[in-house]
PDB file of C-alpha atoms and ligand atoms in Angstrom:
ATOM      1  CA  UNK C 262      96.154 112.054 155.840  1.00 72.00           C
ATOM      2  CA  UNK C 263      97.969 108.765 156.400  1.00 80.00           C
ATOM      3  CA  UNK C 264     100.155 108.158 153.313  1.00 83.00           C
ATOM      4  CA  UNK C 265      98.911 104.588 152.887  1.00 79.00           C
ATOM      5  CA  UNK C 266      95.426 105.960 152.209  1.00 88.00           C
ATOM      6  CA  UNK C 267      96.518 108.436 149.535  1.00 97.00           C
ATOM      7  CA  UNK C 268      96.197 107.620 145.854  1.00 98.00           C
ATOM      8  CA  UNK C 269      98.926 107.453 143.190  1.00 98.00           C
ATOM      9  CA  UNK C 270      98.425 109.730 140.180  1.00 98.00           C
ATOM     10  CA  UNK C 271      99.091 108.152 136.770  1.00 98.00           C
ATOM     11  CA  UNK C 272      98.999 110.136 133.532  1.00 98.00           C
ATOM     12  CA  UNK C 273      99.678 109.950 129.826  1.00 98.00           C
ATOM     13  CA  UNK C 274      98.895 112.006 126.741  1.00 97.00           C
ATOM     14  CA  UNK C 275      95.821 109.795 126.315  1.00 96.00           C
ATOM     15  CA  UNK C 276      94.908 106.139 126.453  1.00 95.00           C
ATOM     16  CA  UNK C 277      98.424 104.692 126.315  1.00 95.00           C
ATOM     17  CA  UNK C 278      99.089 104.948 130.037  1.00 97.00           C
ATOM     18  CA  UNK C 279      96.248 102.534 130.711  1.00 96.00           C
ATOM     19  CA  UNK C 280      98.682  99.806 129.603  1.00 94.00           C
ATOM     20  CA  UNK C 281     100.904 100.908 132.505  1.00 97.00           C
ATOM     21  CA  UNK C 282      97.993 101.304 134.932  1.00 98.00           C
ATOM     22  CA  UNK C 283      96.990  97.712 134.184  1.00 96.00           C
ATOM     23  CA  UNK C 284     100.398  96.479 135.383  1.00 96.00           C
ATOM     24  CA  UNK C 285     100.485  98.833 138.360  1.00 98.00           C
ATOM     25  CA  UNK C 286      97.157  97.477 139.565  1.00 98.00           C
ATOM     26  CA  UNK C 287      98.463  93.933 139.251  1.00 98.00           C
ATOM     27  CA  UNK C 288     101.660  94.749 141.136  1.00 97.00           C
ATOM     28  CA  UNK C 289     100.010  96.891 143.830  1.00 97.00           C
ATOM     29  CA  UNK C 290      96.420  95.665 144.226  1.00 97.00           C
ATOM     30  CA  UNK C 291      95.940  97.538 147.524  1.00 96.00           C
ATOM     31  CA  UNK C 292      96.749 100.981 146.133  1.00 97.00           C
ATOM     32  CA  UNK C 293      94.249 103.505 144.801  1.00 97.00           C
ATOM     33  CA  UNK C 294      95.044 105.175 141.489  1.00 98.00           C
ATOM     34  CA  UNK C 295      93.792 108.324 139.775  1.00 98.00           C
ATOM     35  CA  UNK C 296      94.273 108.176 136.004  1.00 98.00           C
ATOM     36  CA  UNK C 297      94.503 111.296 133.836  1.00 98.00           C
ATOM     37  CA  UNK C 298      94.458 110.739 130.044  1.00 98.00           C
ATOM     38  CA  UNK C 299      95.228 114.019 128.299  1.00 97.00           C
ATOM     39  CA  UNK C 300      93.478 113.004 125.058  1.00 94.00           C
ATOM     40  CA  UNK C 301      92.359 116.582 124.338  1.00 94.00           C
ATOM     41  CA  UNK C 302      96.063 117.446 123.879  1.00 95.00           C
ATOM     42  CA  UNK C 303      97.275 114.168 122.327  1.00 94.00           C
ATOM     43  CA  UNK C 304      99.560 113.404 120.659  1.00 96.00           C
ATOM     44  CA  UNK C 305     102.523 114.670 122.684  1.00 97.00           C
ATOM     45  CA  UNK C 306     105.146 113.038 120.461  1.00 95.00           C
ATOM     46  CA  UNK C 307     105.111 115.733 117.804  1.00 94.00           C
ATOM     47  CA  UNK C 308     104.871 118.700 120.216  1.00 96.00           C
ATOM     48  CA  UNK C 309     107.710 120.795 121.657  1.00 96.00           C
ATOM     49  CA  UNK C 310     109.270 120.075 125.042  1.00 96.00           C
ATOM     50  CA  UNK C 311     107.856 123.342 126.421  1.00 97.00           C
ATOM     51  CA  UNK C 312     104.315 122.490 125.328  1.00 97.00           C
ATOM     52  CA  UNK C 313     104.553 119.053 126.933  1.00 98.00           C
ATOM     53  CA  UNK C 314     106.087 120.403 130.150  1.00 98.00           C
ATOM     54  CA  UNK C 315     103.268 122.958 130.483  1.00 98.00           C
ATOM     55  CA  UNK C 316     100.672 120.163 130.270  1.00 98.00           C
ATOM     56  CA  UNK C 317     102.616 118.006 132.770  1.00 98.00           C
ATOM     57  CA  UNK C 318     102.682 120.876 135.295  1.00 98.00           C
ATOM     58  CA  UNK C 319      98.928 121.398 134.964  1.00 98.00           C
ATOM     59  CA  UNK C 320      98.250 117.690 135.399  1.00 98.00           C
ATOM     60  CA  UNK C 321     100.559 117.331 138.417  1.00 98.00           C
ATOM     61  CA  UNK C 322      99.009 120.415 140.056  1.00 98.00           C
ATOM     62  CA  UNK C 323      95.627 118.741 139.573  1.00 98.00           C
ATOM     63  CA  UNK C 324      96.972 115.554 141.208  1.00 98.00           C
ATOM     64  CA  UNK C 325      98.382 117.550 144.133  1.00 98.00           C
ATOM     65  CA  UNK C 326      94.961 119.112 144.679  1.00 98.00           C
ATOM     66  CA  UNK C 327      93.600 115.561 144.861  1.00 97.00           C
ATOM     67  CA  UNK C 328      96.212 114.753 147.526  1.00 97.00           C
ATOM     68  CA  UNK C 329      98.267 112.074 145.728  1.00 98.00           C
ATOM     69  CA  UNK C 330     101.379 110.617 147.369  1.00 98.00           C
ATOM     70  CA  UNK C 331     103.286 109.932 144.117  1.00 98.00           C
ATOM     71  CA  UNK C 332     102.983 110.409 140.364  1.00 98.00           C
ATOM     72  CA  UNK C 333     103.735 107.955 137.562  1.00 98.00           C
ATOM     73  CA  UNK C 334     104.406 109.549 134.178  1.00 98.00           C
ATOM     74  CA  UNK C 335     102.997 106.652 132.138  1.00 98.00           C
ATOM     75  CA  UNK C 336     104.388 108.191 128.957  1.00 98.00           C
ATOM     76  CA  UNK C 337     107.856 107.811 127.449  1.00 98.00           C
ATOM     77  CA  UNK C 338     107.524 111.110 125.611  1.00 98.00           C
ATOM     78  CA  UNK C 339     106.597 113.200 128.660  1.00 98.00           C
ATOM     79  CA  UNK C 340     109.333 111.473 130.671  1.00 98.00           C
ATOM     80  CA  UNK C 341     111.941 112.363 128.029  1.00 97.00           C
ATOM     81  CA  UNK C 342     110.709 115.919 127.676  1.00 97.00           C
ATOM     82  CA  UNK C 343     109.940 116.897 131.247  1.00 98.00           C
ATOM     83  CA  UNK C 344     110.871 114.421 134.021  1.00 97.00           C
ATOM     84  CA  UNK C 345     114.092 116.198 135.057  1.00 97.00           C
ATOM     85  CA  UNK C 346     112.343 119.558 135.245  1.00 98.00           C
ATOM     86  CA  UNK C 347     109.354 118.120 137.136  1.00 98.00           C
ATOM     87  CA  UNK C 348     111.533 116.336 139.707  1.00 98.00           C
ATOM     88  CA  UNK C 349     113.280 119.648 140.476  1.00 98.00           C
ATOM     89  CA  UNK C 350     110.005 121.569 140.635  1.00 98.00           C
ATOM     90  CA  UNK C 351     108.154 119.056 142.856  1.00 98.00           C
ATOM     91  CA  UNK C 352     111.001 118.037 145.166  1.00 97.00           C
ATOM     92  CA  UNK C 353     108.827 116.346 147.808  1.00 96.00           C
ATOM     93  CA  UNK C 354     106.739 114.322 145.372  1.00 98.00           C
ATOM     94  CA  UNK C 355     108.097 110.975 144.108  1.00 98.00           C
ATOM     95  CA  UNK C 356     107.852 111.076 140.281  1.00 98.00           C
ATOM     96  CA  UNK C 357     108.358 107.821 138.386  1.00 98.00           C
ATOM     97  CA  UNK C 358     108.931 107.830 134.622  1.00 98.00           C
ATOM     98  CA  UNK C 359     109.187 105.443 131.655  1.00 97.00           C
ATOM     99  CA  UNK C 360     112.113 104.277 129.550  1.00 95.00           C
ATOM    100  CA  UNK C 361     112.099 102.142 126.355  1.00 96.00           C
ATOM    101  CA  UNK C 362     112.983  98.560 127.387  1.00 95.00           C
ATOM    102  CA  UNK C 363     116.320  98.388 125.571  1.00 93.00           C
ATOM    103  CA  UNK C 364     117.963  96.747 128.566  1.00 91.00           C
ATOM    104  CA  UNK C 365     115.535  93.818 128.429  1.00 91.00           C
ATOM    105  CA  UNK C 366     115.868  93.521 124.636  1.00 92.00           C
ATOM    106  CA  UNK C 367     119.665  93.282 124.791  1.00 89.00           C
ATOM    107  CA  UNK C 368     119.910  90.990 127.794  1.00 85.00           C
ATOM    108  CA  UNK C 369     122.366  88.192 127.265  1.00 65.00           C
ATOM    109  CA  UNK C 370     122.487  88.597 123.480  1.00 69.00           C
ATOM    110  CA  UNK C 371     125.301  90.089 121.428  1.00 67.00           C
ATOM    111  CA  UNK C 372     125.128  91.707 118.018  1.00 68.00           C
ATOM    112  CA  UNK C 373     121.397  91.530 117.579  1.00 87.00           C
ATOM    113  CA  UNK C 374     119.267  93.969 115.610  1.00 92.00           C
ATOM    114  CA  UNK C 375     116.786  95.838 117.726  1.00 94.00           C
ATOM    115  CA  UNK C 376     114.131  98.165 116.376  1.00 95.00           C
ATOM    116  CA  UNK C 377     112.912 100.766 118.861  1.00 97.00           C
ATOM    117  CA  UNK C 378     109.482 102.099 117.959  1.00 98.00           C
ATOM    118  CA  UNK C 379     108.615 105.328 119.763  1.00 98.00           C
ATOM    119  CA  UNK C 380     107.458 108.885 119.173  1.00 97.00           C
ATOM    120  CA  UNK C 381     109.709 111.309 117.263  1.00 97.00           C
ATOM    121  CA  UNK C 382     110.320 113.316 120.443  1.00 97.00           C
ATOM    122  CA  UNK C 383     111.383 110.305 122.527  1.00 97.00           C
ATOM    123  CA  UNK C 384     113.842 109.211 119.839  1.00 97.00           C
ATOM    124  CA  UNK C 385     115.460 112.606 119.364  1.00 95.00           C
ATOM    125  CA  UNK C 386     115.891 113.475 123.051  1.00 95.00           C
ATOM    126  CA  UNK C 387     119.191 113.334 124.949  1.00 95.00           C
ATOM    127  CA  UNK C 388     117.685 110.793 127.365  1.00 95.00           C
ATOM    128  CA  UNK C 389     117.304 108.224 124.572  1.00 96.00           C
ATOM    129  CA  UNK C 390     120.769 109.011 123.192  1.00 96.00           C
ATOM    130  CA  UNK C 391     122.247 108.248 126.636  1.00 96.00           C
ATOM    131  CA  UNK C 392     120.277 104.998 126.779  1.00 96.00           C
ATOM    132  CA  UNK C 393     121.477 103.990 123.302  1.00 95.00           C
ATOM    133  CA  UNK C 394     125.080 104.727 124.264  1.00 95.00           C
ATOM    134  CA  UNK C 395     124.788 102.253 127.132  1.00 93.00           C
ATOM    135  CA  UNK C 396     123.784  99.386 124.850  1.00 91.00           C
ATOM    136  CA  UNK C 397     125.271 100.148 121.437  1.00 88.00           C
ATOM    137  CA  UNK C 398     128.176  97.743 121.903  1.00 88.00           C
ATOM    138  CA  UNK C 399     125.680  94.892 122.410  1.00 87.00           C
ATOM    139  CA  UNK C 400     123.260  95.520 119.557  1.00 90.00           C
ATOM    140  CA  UNK C 401     122.532  97.405 116.393  1.00 92.00           C
ATOM    141  CA  UNK C 402     119.800  99.790 117.477  1.00 94.00           C
ATOM    142  CA  UNK C 403     117.433 101.108 114.818  1.00 95.00           C
ATOM    143  CA  UNK C 404     115.214 104.062 115.685  1.00 97.00           C
ATOM    144  CA  UNK C 405     111.743 103.853 114.177  1.00 97.00           C
ATOM    145  CA  UNK C 406     109.445 106.835 114.817  1.00 97.00           C
ATOM    146  CA  UNK C 407     105.796 105.778 114.629  1.00 97.00           C
ATOM    147  CA  UNK C 408     103.679 108.864 115.416  1.00 95.00           C
ATOM    148  CA  UNK C 409     100.647 107.627 113.451  1.00 96.00           C
ATOM    149  CA  UNK C 410     100.422 104.543 115.650  1.00 97.00           C
ATOM    150  CA  UNK C 411      99.549 106.820 118.589  1.00 96.00           C
ATOM    151  CA  UNK C 412      96.644 108.240 116.577  1.00 96.00           C
ATOM    152  CA  UNK C 413      95.376 104.765 115.599  1.00 96.00           C
ATOM    153  CA  UNK C 414      95.299 103.727 119.268  1.00 95.00           C
ATOM    154  CA  UNK C 415      93.667 107.004 120.366  1.00 94.00           C
ATOM    155  CA  UNK C 416      90.904 106.301 117.818  1.00 94.00           C
ATOM    156  CA  UNK C 417      90.527 102.776 119.215  1.00 94.00           C
ATOM    157  CA  UNK C 418      91.718 101.281 115.915  1.00 95.00           C
ATOM    158  CA  UNK C 419      93.874  98.476 117.259  1.00 92.00           C
ATOM    159  CA  UNK C 420      93.039  95.694 114.835  1.00 91.00           C
ATOM    160  CA  UNK C 421      91.997  97.266 111.526  1.00 95.00           C
ATOM    161  CA  UNK C 422      93.310  96.612 107.996  1.00 97.00           C
ATOM    162  CA  UNK C 423      94.498 100.256 107.882  1.00 97.00           C
ATOM    163  CA  UNK C 424      96.575  99.753 111.017  1.00 97.00           C
ATOM    164  CA  UNK C 425      98.106  96.553 109.617  1.00 96.00           C
ATOM    165  CA  UNK C 426      98.918  98.351 106.370  1.00 97.00           C
ATOM    166  CA  UNK C 427     100.608 101.169 108.271  1.00 97.00           C
ATOM    167  CA  UNK C 428     102.639  98.762 110.420  1.00 96.00           C
ATOM    168  CA  UNK C 429     103.687  96.769 107.347  1.00 95.00           C
ATOM    169  CA  UNK C 430     104.777  99.950 105.582  1.00 96.00           C
ATOM    170  CA  UNK C 431     107.067 101.106 108.397  1.00 96.00           C
ATOM    171  CA  UNK C 432     108.395  97.663 109.401  1.00 95.00           C
ATOM    172  CA  UNK C 433     108.869  96.246 105.895  1.00 94.00           C
ATOM    173  CA  UNK C 434     112.438  97.509 105.420  1.00 93.00           C
ATOM    174  CA  UNK C 435     113.543  95.514 108.478  1.00 91.00           C
ATOM    175  CA  UNK C 436     111.484  92.320 108.210  1.00 88.00           C
ATOM    176  CA  UNK C 437     113.530  89.127 108.286  1.00 87.00           C
ATOM    177  CA  UNK C 438     116.353  90.945 109.980  1.00 86.00           C
ATOM    178  CA  UNK C 439     115.026  91.952 113.398  1.00 90.00           C
ATOM    179  CA  UNK C 440     115.690  90.119 116.667  1.00 90.00           C
ATOM    180  CA  UNK C 441     113.526  92.323 118.856  1.00 91.00           C
ATOM    181  CA  UNK C 442     111.126  95.216 118.653  1.00 93.00           C
ATOM    182  CA  UNK C 443     110.959  97.545 121.642  1.00 96.00           C
ATOM    183  CA  UNK C 444     107.586  99.234 122.098  1.00 97.00           C
ATOM    184  CA  UNK C 445     108.938 102.526 123.420  1.00 98.00           C
ATOM    185  CA  UNK C 446     105.590 104.265 123.730  1.00 98.00           C
ATOM    186  CA  UNK C 447     102.857 103.275 126.141  1.00 97.00           C
ATOM    187  CA  UNK C 448     100.211 103.446 123.409  1.00 97.00           C
ATOM    188  CA  UNK C 449     101.894 100.720 121.390  1.00 97.00           C
ATOM    189  CA  UNK C 450     101.196  97.597 123.526  1.00 95.00           C
ATOM    190  CA  UNK C 451      97.544  97.947 122.530  1.00 94.00           C
ATOM    191  CA  UNK C 452      98.560  97.191 118.934  1.00 93.00           C
ATOM    192  CA  UNK C 453     101.002  94.424 119.911  1.00 91.00           C
TER     193      UNK C 453
HETATM  194  N1  LIG F 550     102.041 107.351 125.173  1.00 80.90           N
HETATM  195  C1  LIG F 550     103.092 108.269 124.986  1.00 80.90           C
HETATM  196  C2  LIG F 550     104.474 107.660 125.078  1.00 80.90           C
HETATM  197  O1  LIG F 550     104.654 106.690 125.779  1.00 80.90           O
HETATM  198  C3  LIG F 550     102.997 109.357 123.962  1.00 80.90           C
HETATM  199  C4  LIG F 550     102.123 109.267 122.782  1.00 80.90           C
HETATM  200  C5  LIG F 550     101.900 110.625 122.154  1.00 80.90           C
HETATM  201  O2  LIG F 550     101.058 111.326 122.694  1.00 80.90           O
HETATM  202  O3  LIG F 550     102.552 110.963 121.172  1.00 80.90           O
HETATM  203  O4  LIG F 550     105.407 108.144 124.499  1.00 80.90           O
END
C-alpha cells in the first residue's frame, strides 16, 4: 500500500498518550492514527524494564499487523525502558519516543531550579541521567517521582480534592523555590 495511506501507531501505558495524540493530530491533520492505550497493564512506571519491553513488543506487533508506517511511543517510561531495544528489533520501522522537556525548561536561563516530575522508572534510567548531565551546568535539577499521579489520571480524577492534596504533599518541599516544573510523563498534562 502507498505509504501516505498508512496509519501511524501511537501507544502508551494507558490514557496519557492521548495528550500526545492531540498534538500529533494538530501537527499532521492529514494523517490517520491508531491509538493503543495499555490500561489493562498500567502503570508501567513501577514495572521492570523486561515487563515493559514485552508489552511494547506485543503492541508493536499488533500495529505491524494493522500495516502502520511508523510508531510513536507516547510514553516517557516505555521510551526509557525499551526504545533502544525496539529500534534494533524493528529496523525498518521508524520509532519515535518521548523525552522530558528539560531542554525547553533550561532555555536561556542560568542557575534556575527545575523540578522534573516523572515515573520512578524514567527517573532512574540511564537515558534520564544522560539528559541531566547535558543540562546540569545550567540548572539545579530535582527529580520528583510521582507514580500515584498516573493512577489518578487513569481513574479520570484530574480535578479532585484528593488529587490536589497529593500534589500539595509532593510539591510542598519545593514551593516558593521552583522556576519550572517539567511534566516528564504523558499522563501528567491532564492534571496541569
Ligand atoms: N504515560 C507514561 C509516561 O509518559 C507512563 C505512566 C505509567 O504507566 O506509569 O511515562
